[in-house]
C-alpha cells in the first residue's frame, strides 16, 4: 500500500506483490536519483511517482528542472524507518514499469475497466524481472527492440523507438480509429493534443501558448523563414555547419526575395565563432538562424551569448534544435531566444513526424503566417474575415497525426521518469568514454572538441587516408556497427551516442576501426 499526501493522484494505488508499505512525504531528488533500498521494494520510486507529481502540479517536465534538494516526500520502509538512499545519477536504477500502471483502472492482465468512452493510460509494459537496480543503459535497452544486433550510433539521424512509445502510438491509433468523429473520441483526442503541447512546452521551459506542434524541425524553420516581412537588401546569418533543413529553406527564400545569406564559420574555439558572428551581423540582419548543436561535429554554440550578441543589434534568433533537444538541457527563457525549432525523432526517441516550434509570446504577432487553414482561427465568416488564435497554435492547421504526437508525449514522460539529469549525465559520460577510446586508435583525429561543455552527444573523427563512406560500410558489414559518413567531408565519420549505447558497442567500434587499419577495407 502507498500512503500519499492528500491530493496526489496515486493515492490508493501501488499495491504490488512483495512491496511493503512506504509513505510519501518527500519528492525524490532528481539530482541524486533517490531509490529505495529494501529487499521488498524492487522498483524505482522515481519512475513511478515523479512524473505524476510533476503532472499534478501542472509543471515542469523541463529539461532543465532540478527538483529542490529539500523535497517534501519521504519514503519509509516496512519498519517505518527511512530507507532512502541517494545514489549518483547513473548509478540510480530504474525499472521498466509503466508509470501509468498505478493509476489506471486496468488490472495486471491489461484489461480495461475504465469504460468505453475513455482512452486512458494503459498497462501494457513488462514488469521488472526481479533485478533490483539495473543500470540506466540496460533499463533503456530493455525498452528497445534488439536492434538486430547492431551497435546503433545513428541517433543523430534517426533513433530507434522505445517499445512503450510504439505501444502508445498503437493504442491511440486504435482508439481514434473507433471513429474520429465519435463525440467521446474527438473530445479525448483534443484533450490529449493539449496535454502533449503542455508536456512539450514544459520540456523547454516555454508556455503551451508559445508552442506550435510540428512534424519536424524543418517545418518550424520554414514557419519562421516565411513569416518575416523581408525587404530587399535584408540578410540572414547562418553558420557553415547547417543541415539542409536550415539551408535549403534559406536558399529558396533568396530565390524569392532579394535577401542575402551570410555564413559564420564554426571554429572549435567558440569565442572566435562569436567574433565572426559579431562581424557579420549588421543593421540589415533580420534573423540569426543557427544550430544550437552542430550536426557536423556536435559543437555546441553558447546559446545565450549568441542571443545577447544578436539582440544587441536588434536581431532575433532562431535555434535549430534538431541535435540538442533531448541531448542537452534546453531552457528557452535562459537562452532568451526568439524561436526554437526541434524534432522528436532523434534524442527523445519519439516517432518520426513529431516536433515543435517555440515562438516567444511577443513574436507571435510579429511573425506573419504563410500557411494557415482550419484550426488556425478563432472565428471566420463567409465574407473573407477571420480572427486567428492568439497563441502560436495559429500556425497549426488541418488534420495531423495525433497518435504520433501521443508517442512523442510518452517519450517525454519516459525520460522525465528516468530523470533528465541522469540522461544528460549518461550521454555526457558515454561521449567522454567514446572520445577517450577513439583517441587511443593510432592516427585517429577527433574533430569534435574534447570538452563536453563545447559539444554534445556527437563525436566526429577521421582517420587520415581512410574514406568515411567505405569505412562505415565496412564497420556495418563486419562489426554490425552503424555510424554515419558526413557528406561534406570525405573522411569525416559521425558517431552519435545515447544512454542505450553500451560499452560493448563502443568496443566493437574501436575494434572495427583497428581491423580496417590493420587489414584494409577489403579484407
Ligand atoms: C541540425 C539539423 N537540423 C535539421 C535537421 C532536419 O530535421 P527534421 O527532419 O526534423 O526537419 C537535422 C536532421 O538531421 C539536423 O541535424
Short mmCIF file of C-alpha atoms and ligand atoms in Angstrom, two decimals:
data_model
loop_
_atom_site.label_atom_id
_atom_site.label_comp_id
_atom_site.label_asym_id
_atom_site.label_seq_id
_atom_site.Cartn_x
_atom_site.Cartn_y
_atom_site.Cartn_z
CA UNK A 1 0.00 0.00 0.00
CA UNK A 2 1.16 3.53 -0.67
CA UNK A 3 0.16 6.41 1.57
CA UNK A 4 0.31 9.73 -0.10
CA UNK A 5 -0.44 13.27 0.91
CA UNK A 6 -3.97 14.31 0.04
CA UNK A 7 -4.35 15.45 -3.50
CA UNK A 8 -1.75 13.27 -5.14
CA UNK A 9 -3.21 11.19 -7.90
CA UNK A 10 -1.68 7.86 -7.00
CA UNK A 11 -3.34 7.64 -3.61
CA UNK A 12 -4.77 4.19 -3.14
CA UNK A 13 -2.72 2.62 -5.91
CA UNK A 14 0.57 0.87 -5.73
CA UNK A 15 -0.18 -2.45 -4.17
CA UNK A 16 2.36 -4.77 -5.65
CA UNK A 17 3.34 -8.26 -4.59
CA UNK A 18 6.28 -8.15 -2.24
CA UNK A 19 6.05 -4.43 -1.70
CA UNK A 20 5.56 -3.36 1.84
CA UNK A 21 4.34 -0.01 2.94
CA UNK A 22 6.04 3.25 2.28
CA UNK A 23 4.93 6.77 2.99
CA UNK A 24 5.36 9.65 0.64
CA UNK A 25 6.46 12.80 2.29
CA UNK A 26 9.43 13.83 0.22
CA UNK A 27 9.87 14.18 -3.51
CA UNK A 28 12.72 12.06 -4.78
CA UNK A 29 15.53 14.35 -5.82
CA UNK A 30 16.39 14.06 -9.46
CA UNK A 31 19.95 15.14 -8.95
CA UNK A 32 20.68 12.32 -6.62
CA UNK A 33 18.15 9.94 -8.08
CA UNK A 34 16.64 8.59 -4.95
CA UNK A 35 15.97 4.90 -4.98
CA UNK A 36 14.51 2.71 -2.30
CA UNK A 37 16.73 0.13 -0.81
CA UNK A 38 14.57 -2.59 0.55
CA UNK A 39 14.53 -6.19 -0.45
CA UNK A 40 10.79 -5.87 -0.70
CA UNK A 41 10.76 -2.87 -2.96
CA UNK A 42 12.14 -3.75 -6.30
CA UNK A 43 11.16 -0.90 -8.44
CA UNK A 44 12.35 2.63 -8.73
CA UNK A 45 10.22 5.12 -6.95
CA UNK A 46 11.31 7.91 -9.20
CA UNK A 47 9.93 6.14 -12.24
CA UNK A 48 6.51 5.73 -10.80
CA UNK A 49 5.97 8.75 -8.68
CA UNK A 50 7.88 11.66 -10.07
CA UNK A 51 6.06 12.17 -13.36
CA UNK A 52 2.78 12.02 -11.52
CA UNK A 53 3.82 14.71 -9.10
CA UNK A 54 5.11 16.88 -11.89
CA UNK A 55 1.86 16.50 -13.77
CA UNK A 56 -0.25 17.02 -10.70
CA UNK A 57 1.49 20.29 -10.08
CA UNK A 58 0.89 21.25 -13.66
CA UNK A 59 4.56 21.87 -14.10
CA UNK A 60 7.75 21.07 -15.00
CA UNK A 61 8.96 18.32 -17.10
CA UNK A 62 11.55 20.80 -18.17
CA UNK A 63 14.79 19.51 -19.48
CA UNK A 64 16.39 21.95 -17.14
CA UNK A 65 14.44 21.46 -13.99
CA UNK A 66 16.10 20.41 -10.79
CA UNK A 67 13.85 19.27 -8.02
CA UNK A 68 14.93 21.09 -4.88
CA UNK A 69 17.04 19.01 -2.57
CA UNK A 70 14.69 19.77 0.30
CA UNK A 71 11.83 17.99 -1.37
CA UNK A 72 8.71 17.21 0.57
CA UNK A 73 8.23 13.46 0.03
CA UNK A 74 9.76 10.90 2.30
CA UNK A 75 9.86 7.21 1.74
CA UNK A 76 9.86 4.83 4.62
CA UNK A 77 10.35 1.13 4.51
CA UNK A 78 8.42 -1.72 6.02
CA UNK A 79 9.57 -0.94 9.52
CA UNK A 80 8.64 2.69 9.19
CA UNK A 81 12.27 3.72 9.19
CA UNK A 82 13.56 5.70 6.25
CA UNK A 83 15.03 3.51 3.55
CA UNK A 84 16.06 6.17 1.11
CA UNK A 85 19.49 6.09 -0.33
CA UNK A 86 20.79 8.81 -2.60
CA UNK A 87 22.79 7.46 -5.44
CA UNK A 88 24.51 9.46 -8.06
CA UNK A 89 22.78 9.93 -11.43
CA UNK A 90 23.88 6.97 -13.49
CA UNK A 91 24.02 4.54 -10.62
CA UNK A 92 20.39 5.03 -9.86
CA UNK A 93 18.46 2.29 -11.48
CA UNK A 94 15.02 2.45 -12.88
CA UNK A 95 12.59 -0.32 -13.55
CA UNK A 96 10.74 -0.61 -16.78
CA UNK A 97 7.40 -0.47 -15.08
CA UNK A 98 4.95 1.70 -16.91
CA UNK A 99 4.12 4.65 -14.65
CA UNK A 100 0.51 4.52 -15.63
CA UNK A 101 0.10 1.08 -14.14
CA UNK A 102 -0.57 2.67 -10.81
CA UNK A 103 -3.25 5.00 -11.90
CA UNK A 104 -5.42 3.24 -14.35
CA UNK A 105 -8.47 1.21 -13.85
CA UNK A 106 -6.66 -1.64 -15.52
CA UNK A 107 -5.57 -4.77 -13.85
CA UNK A 108 -2.41 -6.70 -14.48
CA UNK A 109 -3.88 -8.55 -17.39
CA UNK A 110 -4.18 -5.27 -19.23
CA UNK A 111 -7.97 -5.41 -19.17
CA UNK A 112 -9.52 -2.00 -19.45
CA UNK A 113 -12.23 -1.33 -16.94
CA UNK A 114 -12.33 2.39 -17.48
CA UNK A 115 -15.36 2.30 -19.73
CA UNK A 116 -15.60 2.50 -23.46
CA UNK A 117 -15.57 6.25 -23.65
CA UNK A 118 -12.12 6.59 -22.16
CA UNK A 119 -8.75 6.16 -23.74
CA UNK A 120 -6.84 6.38 -20.54
CA UNK A 121 -3.34 5.38 -19.66
CA UNK A 122 -2.52 1.77 -20.14
CA UNK A 123 -0.81 -1.17 -18.65
CA UNK A 124 0.94 -2.91 -21.45
CA UNK A 125 4.52 -2.98 -20.29
CA UNK A 126 6.58 -5.67 -18.72
CA UNK A 127 7.32 -5.78 -15.03
CA UNK A 128 10.89 -5.96 -13.84
CA UNK A 129 12.21 -9.45 -13.75
CA UNK A 130 13.48 -9.35 -10.21
CA UNK A 131 16.58 -7.23 -10.66
CA UNK A 132 16.67 -4.50 -8.06
CA UNK A 133 18.58 -1.66 -9.70
CA UNK A 134 19.52 -2.06 -13.29
CA UNK A 135 21.78 0.45 -14.93
CA UNK A 136 20.29 3.26 -16.95
CA UNK A 137 21.71 1.75 -20.11
CA UNK A 138 20.20 -1.66 -19.61
CA UNK A 139 16.96 -0.13 -18.45
CA UNK A 140 16.59 1.88 -21.62
CA UNK A 141 17.75 -1.05 -23.71
CA UNK A 142 15.07 -3.16 -22.10
CA UNK A 143 12.57 -0.83 -23.72
CA UNK A 144 14.14 -1.23 -27.14
CA UNK A 145 13.89 -4.00 -29.66
CA UNK A 146 17.08 -5.99 -30.03
CA UNK A 147 18.31 -3.56 -32.72
CA UNK A 148 19.05 -6.63 -34.85
CA UNK A 149 22.35 -6.99 -33.11
CA UNK A 150 23.63 -3.61 -34.28
CA UNK A 151 25.68 -1.15 -32.30
CA UNK A 152 23.43 1.78 -33.14
CA UNK A 153 25.31 5.07 -33.31
CA UNK A 154 22.83 6.83 -35.57
CA UNK A 155 20.55 8.56 -33.08
CA UNK A 156 21.51 11.92 -34.55
CA UNK A 157 19.95 10.72 -37.78
CA UNK A 158 17.04 8.63 -36.59
CA UNK A 159 16.75 6.99 -33.21
CA UNK A 160 15.24 3.57 -32.64
CA UNK A 161 11.93 3.78 -30.82
CA UNK A 162 11.18 2.66 -27.28
CA UNK A 163 8.61 -0.12 -27.03
CA UNK A 164 6.28 1.85 -24.72
CA UNK A 165 6.34 4.69 -27.24
CA UNK A 166 5.34 2.34 -30.04
CA UNK A 167 2.62 0.86 -27.82
CA UNK A 168 1.31 4.33 -27.09
CA UNK A 169 1.07 5.19 -30.77
CA UNK A 170 -0.75 1.94 -31.48
CA UNK A 171 -3.07 2.48 -28.55
CA UNK A 172 -4.15 5.92 -29.69
CA UNK A 173 -4.33 4.89 -33.31
CA UNK A 174 -6.73 2.14 -32.33
CA UNK A 175 -8.70 4.45 -30.09
CA UNK A 176 -9.05 7.13 -32.74
CA UNK A 177 -9.87 4.54 -35.35
CA UNK A 178 -13.00 3.62 -33.43
CA UNK A 179 -14.37 6.71 -35.16
CA UNK A 180 -12.62 10.05 -35.09
CA UNK A 181 -15.96 11.85 -35.20
CA UNK A 182 -17.49 9.95 -32.28
CA UNK A 183 -18.01 12.60 -29.60
CA UNK A 184 -16.08 10.80 -26.85
CA UNK A 185 -13.23 10.05 -29.25
CA UNK A 186 -12.86 13.56 -30.63
CA UNK A 187 -13.15 15.07 -27.15
CA UNK A 188 -10.47 12.79 -25.74
CA UNK A 189 -8.19 13.35 -28.73
CA UNK A 190 -8.50 17.11 -28.32
CA UNK A 191 -7.64 16.83 -24.62
CA UNK A 192 -4.69 14.66 -25.49
CA UNK A 193 -3.37 17.19 -28.01
CA UNK A 194 -3.43 19.98 -25.46
CA UNK A 195 -1.89 17.73 -22.83
CA UNK A 196 1.01 16.87 -25.14
CA UNK A 197 1.51 20.53 -26.02
CA UNK A 198 1.83 21.23 -22.30
CA UNK A 199 4.39 18.47 -21.87
CA UNK A 200 6.43 19.68 -24.85
CA UNK A 201 6.28 23.27 -23.57
CA UNK A 202 7.41 22.27 -20.08
CA UNK A 203 10.32 20.36 -21.57
CA UNK A 204 11.88 23.57 -22.91
CA UNK A 205 10.51 25.88 -20.20
CA UNK A 206 8.01 27.55 -22.51
CA UNK A 207 4.28 28.05 -22.02
CA UNK A 208 1.82 25.97 -24.06
CA UNK A 209 0.70 29.18 -25.77
CA UNK A 210 4.17 29.52 -27.27
CA UNK A 211 4.32 26.05 -28.83
CA UNK A 212 3.42 25.04 -32.37
CA UNK A 213 3.24 21.27 -32.69
CA UNK A 214 5.04 20.40 -35.91
CA UNK A 215 6.11 17.27 -37.76
CA UNK A 216 9.83 18.03 -37.75
CA UNK A 217 12.46 20.71 -37.22
CA UNK A 218 12.39 21.95 -40.79
CA UNK A 219 8.72 22.91 -40.71
CA UNK A 220 9.43 25.13 -37.73
CA UNK A 221 12.31 26.78 -39.58
CA UNK A 222 10.05 27.32 -42.58
CA UNK A 223 7.33 28.88 -40.43
CA UNK A 224 9.83 31.47 -39.23
CA UNK A 225 11.61 31.97 -42.55
CA UNK A 226 8.38 32.53 -44.43
CA UNK A 227 6.83 34.60 -41.67
CA UNK A 228 9.25 37.51 -41.81
CA UNK A 229 8.35 40.58 -43.74
CA UNK A 230 11.51 40.57 -45.89
CA UNK A 231 12.72 43.76 -47.52
CA UNK A 232 15.21 43.94 -50.39
CA UNK A 233 18.74 44.10 -49.00
CA UNK A 234 17.94 42.19 -45.80
CA UNK A 235 20.28 39.42 -44.77
CA UNK A 236 20.12 36.33 -42.61
CA UNK A 237 23.03 34.78 -40.74
CA UNK A 238 23.60 31.01 -40.67
CA UNK A 239 26.75 29.05 -39.89
CA UNK A 240 28.71 26.86 -42.26
CA UNK A 241 27.57 23.76 -40.30
CA UNK A 242 23.87 23.91 -41.07
CA UNK A 243 21.77 20.95 -42.15
CA UNK A 244 19.86 21.21 -45.46
CA UNK A 245 16.76 21.85 -43.33
CA UNK A 246 18.29 25.14 -42.19
CA UNK A 247 19.92 25.81 -45.52
CA UNK A 248 17.58 24.95 -48.38
CA UNK A 249 14.81 26.90 -46.65
CA UNK A 250 17.01 29.97 -47.00
CA UNK A 251 18.27 29.15 -50.48
CA UNK A 252 14.62 29.06 -51.51
CA UNK A 253 13.95 32.37 -49.84
CA UNK A 254 16.82 34.16 -51.53
CA UNK A 255 15.36 32.99 -54.82
CA UNK A 256 12.09 34.70 -54.00
CA UNK A 257 13.25 37.88 -52.25
CA UNK A 258 16.33 39.96 -52.53
CA UNK A 259 17.82 38.54 -49.33
CA UNK A 260 21.47 37.85 -48.73
CA UNK A 261 22.72 34.76 -46.92
CA UNK A 262 25.72 35.03 -44.66
CA UNK A 263 27.61 32.14 -43.14
CA UNK A 264 29.60 32.36 -39.94
CA UNK A 265 32.45 29.82 -39.86
CA UNK A 266 32.27 27.41 -36.95
CA UNK A 267 35.51 27.02 -35.04
CA UNK A 268 36.16 24.72 -32.12
CA UNK A 269 37.30 27.92 -30.48
CA UNK A 270 33.78 29.20 -29.90
CA UNK A 271 35.00 32.66 -28.91
CA UNK A 272 36.29 33.01 -32.45
CA UNK A 273 32.95 31.88 -33.85
CA UNK A 274 31.19 34.55 -31.80
CA UNK A 275 33.61 37.18 -33.10
CA UNK A 276 32.77 36.16 -36.66
CA UNK A 277 29.07 36.38 -35.90
CA UNK A 278 29.52 39.79 -34.40
CA UNK A 279 31.32 40.91 -37.55
CA UNK A 280 28.61 39.52 -39.84
CA UNK A 281 25.50 40.85 -38.08
CA UNK A 282 24.67 44.37 -39.20
CA UNK A 283 21.68 46.70 -39.32
CA UNK A 284 20.12 44.68 -42.17
CA UNK A 285 20.36 41.28 -40.46
CA UNK A 286 16.75 40.27 -39.92
CA UNK A 287 17.45 36.90 -38.32
CA UNK A 288 20.21 34.71 -36.95
CA UNK A 289 19.25 31.11 -37.73
CA UNK A 290 21.80 28.65 -36.36
CA UNK A 291 22.02 25.14 -34.97
CA UNK A 292 22.29 25.06 -31.22
CA UNK A 293 24.29 21.86 -31.66
CA UNK A 294 26.10 21.27 -34.93
CA UNK A 295 25.04 18.10 -36.71
CA UNK A 296 28.51 18.01 -38.19
CA UNK A 297 30.83 17.99 -35.18
CA UNK A 298 28.44 18.27 -32.25
CA UNK A 299 29.83 21.73 -31.48
CA UNK A 300 27.50 23.42 -29.01
CA UNK A 301 27.01 27.13 -29.55
CA UNK A 302 26.89 29.23 -26.40
CA UNK A 303 23.21 29.96 -26.93
CA UNK A 304 22.80 32.83 -24.52
CA UNK A 305 25.89 34.60 -25.84
CA UNK A 306 24.58 34.30 -29.41
CA UNK A 307 21.25 35.81 -28.35
CA UNK A 308 22.89 38.62 -26.41
CA UNK A 309 25.05 39.44 -29.39
CA UNK A 310 22.18 39.40 -31.88
CA UNK A 311 19.71 41.19 -29.63
CA UNK A 312 22.30 43.87 -29.07
CA UNK A 313 21.85 44.60 -32.77
CA UNK A 314 18.04 44.19 -32.71
CA UNK A 315 18.22 40.87 -34.49
CA UNK A 316 16.05 37.95 -33.38
CA UNK A 317 17.46 34.43 -33.04
CA UNK A 318 16.09 31.10 -34.24
CA UNK A 319 17.81 27.99 -32.97
CA UNK A 320 17.69 24.79 -34.95
CA UNK A 321 17.44 22.35 -32.06
CA UNK A 322 17.32 19.09 -34.00
CA UNK A 323 20.54 17.85 -32.37
CA UNK A 324 20.08 19.43 -28.97
CA UNK A 325 16.52 18.57 -27.97
CA UNK A 326 16.73 15.64 -25.56
CA UNK A 327 20.53 15.59 -25.64
CA UNK A 328 21.36 18.67 -23.58
CA UNK A 329 19.32 20.92 -21.29
CA UNK A 330 17.22 23.47 -23.13
CA UNK A 331 15.62 26.41 -21.41
CA UNK A 332 14.28 28.94 -23.87
CA UNK A 333 13.98 31.55 -21.11
CA UNK A 334 17.59 31.17 -20.02
CA UNK A 335 18.68 31.23 -23.66
CA UNK A 336 16.47 34.27 -24.25
CA UNK A 337 15.89 33.11 -27.83
CA UNK A 338 13.00 34.22 -30.02
CA UNK A 339 12.39 30.90 -31.75
CA UNK A 340 13.48 27.32 -31.12
CA UNK A 341 12.65 24.51 -33.53
CA UNK A 342 13.13 20.82 -32.70
CA UNK A 343 12.08 17.31 -33.56
CA UNK A 344 11.08 14.28 -31.54
CA UNK A 345 12.66 11.60 -33.64
CA UNK A 346 16.29 11.99 -32.60
CA UNK A 347 17.38 12.22 -28.97
CA UNK A 348 13.93 11.91 -27.42
CA UNK A 349 13.44 8.75 -29.48
CA UNK A 350 9.87 9.71 -30.37
CA UNK A 351 8.16 8.74 -33.62
CA UNK A 352 9.27 10.13 -36.96
CA UNK A 353 6.99 13.01 -37.82
CA UNK A 354 6.94 14.76 -34.45
CA UNK A 355 8.38 18.06 -33.37
CA UNK A 356 7.72 21.51 -32.08
CA UNK A 357 8.47 25.17 -32.57
CA UNK A 358 8.77 27.64 -29.71
CA UNK A 359 7.72 31.18 -30.62
CA UNK A 360 8.28 33.65 -27.82
CA UNK A 361 5.00 35.32 -26.83
CA UNK A 362 5.91 38.74 -28.20
CA UNK A 363 7.00 37.24 -31.52
CA UNK A 364 3.71 35.51 -32.32
CA UNK A 365 2.13 38.58 -33.89
CA UNK A 366 5.45 39.71 -35.35
CA UNK A 367 5.54 36.57 -37.50
CA UNK A 368 3.14 36.56 -40.44
CA UNK A 369 1.61 33.15 -41.09
CA UNK A 370 2.35 31.95 -44.61
CA UNK A 371 0.34 28.77 -44.28
CA UNK A 372 -2.83 28.53 -42.29
CA UNK A 373 -6.11 26.65 -42.50
CA UNK A 374 -8.84 25.13 -40.47
CA UNK A 375 -7.97 25.19 -36.74
CA UNK A 376 -5.75 28.29 -37.09
CA UNK A 377 -8.73 30.53 -36.45
CA UNK A 378 -10.85 31.60 -33.56
CA UNK A 379 -13.59 32.78 -35.92
CA UNK A 380 -14.15 33.35 -39.61
CA UNK A 381 -17.06 34.19 -41.88
CA UNK A 382 -18.06 33.63 -45.47
CA UNK A 383 -17.09 37.19 -46.50
CA UNK A 384 -13.34 36.92 -46.04
CA UNK A 385 -12.96 37.85 -42.38
CA UNK A 386 -11.09 35.80 -39.86
CA UNK A 387 -9.60 36.12 -36.44
CA UNK A 388 -6.65 33.84 -35.76
CA UNK A 389 -5.86 32.23 -32.43
CA UNK A 390 -3.77 34.47 -30.24
CA UNK A 391 -1.44 31.60 -29.43
CA UNK A 392 1.30 30.03 -31.51
CA UNK A 393 -1.07 27.23 -32.49
CA UNK A 394 -2.43 29.59 -35.14
CA UNK A 395 0.41 28.12 -37.24
CA UNK A 396 -1.07 24.62 -36.92
CA UNK A 397 -3.84 23.70 -39.22
CA UNK A 398 -5.79 20.85 -40.75
CA UNK A 399 -5.57 17.19 -39.84
CA UNK A 400 -2.50 15.89 -38.04
CA UNK A 401 -1.37 12.52 -36.73
CA UNK A 402 -2.29 12.64 -33.06
CA UNK A 403 -1.18 9.05 -32.33
CA UNK A 404 2.35 10.03 -33.35
CA UNK A 405 2.14 13.04 -31.06
CA UNK A 406 0.93 10.74 -28.28
CA UNK A 407 4.10 8.73 -28.83
CA UNK A 408 6.06 11.97 -28.51
CA UNK A 409 4.34 12.74 -25.20
CA UNK A 410 5.04 9.22 -23.98
CA UNK A 411 8.72 9.50 -24.88
CA UNK A 412 8.97 12.74 -22.87
CA UNK A 413 7.23 11.04 -19.95
CA UNK A 414 9.71 8.20 -20.03
CA UNK A 415 12.76 10.48 -19.99
CA UNK A 416 11.14 12.60 -17.32
CA UNK A 417 10.52 9.46 -15.30
CA UNK A 418 14.10 8.33 -15.64
CA UNK A 419 15.28 11.82 -14.80
CA UNK A 420 16.56 14.24 -17.42
CA UNK A 421 19.65 14.95 -15.42
CA UNK A 422 20.56 11.28 -15.35
CA UNK A 423 20.00 11.13 -19.12
CA UNK A 424 22.18 14.17 -19.79
CA UNK A 425 24.84 12.86 -17.43
CA UNK A 426 24.65 9.46 -19.12
CA UNK A 427 25.11 10.90 -22.59
CA UNK A 428 27.99 13.04 -21.36
CA UNK A 429 29.74 10.19 -19.61
CA UNK A 430 29.39 7.86 -22.57
CA UNK A 431 30.54 10.54 -25.01
CA UNK A 432 33.61 11.21 -22.88
CA UNK A 433 34.39 7.49 -22.86
CA UNK A 434 33.87 7.35 -26.59
CA UNK A 435 36.30 10.22 -27.17
CA UNK A 436 38.90 8.65 -24.91
CA UNK A 437 38.59 5.25 -26.63
CA UNK A 438 38.80 6.77 -30.11
CA UNK A 439 41.85 8.78 -29.17
CA UNK A 440 43.65 5.53 -28.39
CA UNK A 441 43.32 4.46 -32.02
CA UNK A 442 46.65 5.32 -33.67
CA UNK A 443 46.43 8.26 -36.05
CA UNK A 444 42.74 8.94 -35.46
CA UNK A 445 41.85 12.64 -35.39
CA UNK A 446 38.97 13.88 -33.27
CA UNK A 447 37.13 16.76 -34.95
CA UNK A 448 34.72 17.31 -32.06
CA UNK A 449 36.09 19.39 -29.19
CA UNK A 450 37.38 17.24 -26.37
CA UNK A 451 35.47 19.31 -23.83
CA UNK A 452 31.90 18.10 -23.45
CA UNK A 453 30.78 21.59 -22.47
CA UNK A 454 31.56 22.72 -26.01
CA UNK A 455 29.91 19.73 -27.64
CA UNK A 456 27.16 17.18 -27.19
CA UNK A 457 26.35 13.54 -27.94
CA UNK A 458 28.02 13.67 -31.33
CA UNK A 459 31.60 12.63 -31.93
CA UNK A 460 33.12 13.23 -35.35
CA UNK A 461 36.50 11.81 -36.29
CA UNK A 462 38.64 10.90 -39.25
CA UNK A 463 41.48 8.54 -39.91
CA UNK A 464 43.80 10.19 -42.45
CA UNK A 465 43.75 8.28 -45.71
CA UNK A 466 40.51 6.42 -44.94
CA UNK A 467 37.34 7.49 -46.72
CA UNK A 468 34.33 7.70 -44.41
CA UNK A 469 31.85 6.03 -46.81
CA UNK A 470 33.78 2.78 -47.23
CA UNK A 471 34.79 2.88 -43.55
CA UNK A 472 31.17 2.99 -42.41
CA UNK A 473 30.18 0.25 -44.86
CA UNK A 474 32.94 -1.96 -43.62
CA UNK A 475 32.00 -1.35 -39.96
CA UNK A 476 28.42 -2.18 -40.79
CA UNK A 477 29.25 -5.39 -42.60
CA UNK A 478 31.94 -6.77 -40.30
CA UNK A 479 31.12 -5.48 -36.83
CA UNK A 480 27.44 -4.55 -37.26
CA UNK A 481 28.26 -1.02 -36.17
CA UNK A 482 26.12 1.82 -37.55
CA UNK A 483 27.84 5.18 -37.94
CA UNK A 484 27.32 7.92 -40.45
CA UNK A 485 29.74 9.29 -43.05
CA UNK A 486 29.38 13.05 -43.43
CA UNK A 487 28.61 14.17 -46.94
CA UNK A 488 30.66 17.36 -46.90
CA UNK A 489 33.98 15.91 -45.80
CA UNK A 490 35.26 12.77 -47.48
CA UNK A 491 36.97 11.38 -44.41
CA UNK A 492 34.70 12.52 -41.59
CA UNK A 493 32.59 9.99 -39.73
CA UNK A 494 29.94 10.88 -37.18
CA UNK A 495 29.09 8.73 -34.20
CA UNK A 496 26.13 9.74 -32.09
CA UNK A 497 25.78 8.47 -28.58
CA UNK A 498 22.86 7.89 -26.28
CA UNK A 499 22.30 6.25 -22.93
CA UNK A 500 21.26 2.99 -24.59
CA UNK A 501 24.69 2.56 -26.18
CA UNK A 502 26.74 0.03 -24.26
CA UNK A 503 30.43 -0.41 -23.58
CA UNK A 504 30.31 -3.42 -25.83
CA UNK A 505 29.03 -1.19 -28.68
CA UNK A 506 31.99 1.08 -28.11
CA UNK A 507 34.41 -1.83 -28.07
CA UNK A 508 33.05 -3.06 -31.39
CA UNK A 509 33.52 0.36 -32.97
CA UNK A 510 37.16 0.74 -31.98
CA UNK A 511 37.91 -2.92 -32.78
CA UNK A 512 36.45 -2.35 -36.23
CA UNK A 513 38.49 0.77 -36.92
CA UNK A 514 41.67 -1.03 -35.82
CA UNK A 515 40.79 -4.00 -38.02
CA UNK A 516 40.41 -1.70 -41.02
CA UNK A 517 43.71 -0.01 -40.22
CA UNK A 518 45.41 -3.40 -39.93
CA UNK A 519 43.82 -5.33 -42.76
CA UNK A 520 42.40 -2.68 -45.06
CA UNK A 521 38.83 -2.11 -46.17
CA UNK A 522 38.59 -5.12 -48.44
CA UNK A 523 39.75 -7.75 -46.01
C1 LIG B 1 20.83 20.29 -37.26
C2 LIG B 1 19.69 19.68 -38.02
N1 LIG B 1 18.70 20.45 -38.44
C3 LIG B 1 17.64 19.97 -39.09
C4 LIG B 1 17.55 18.63 -39.36
C5 LIG B 1 16.36 18.14 -40.08
O1 LIG B 1 15.49 17.60 -39.12
P1 LIG B 1 13.98 17.33 -39.40
O2 LIG B 1 13.90 16.10 -40.23
O3 LIG B 1 13.39 17.17 -38.04
O4 LIG B 1 13.43 18.51 -40.11
C6 LIG B 1 18.54 17.76 -38.94
C7 LIG B 1 18.46 16.32 -39.20
O5 LIG B 1 19.38 15.57 -39.10
C8 LIG B 1 19.65 18.30 -38.25
O6 LIG B 1 20.65 17.53 -37.83
#
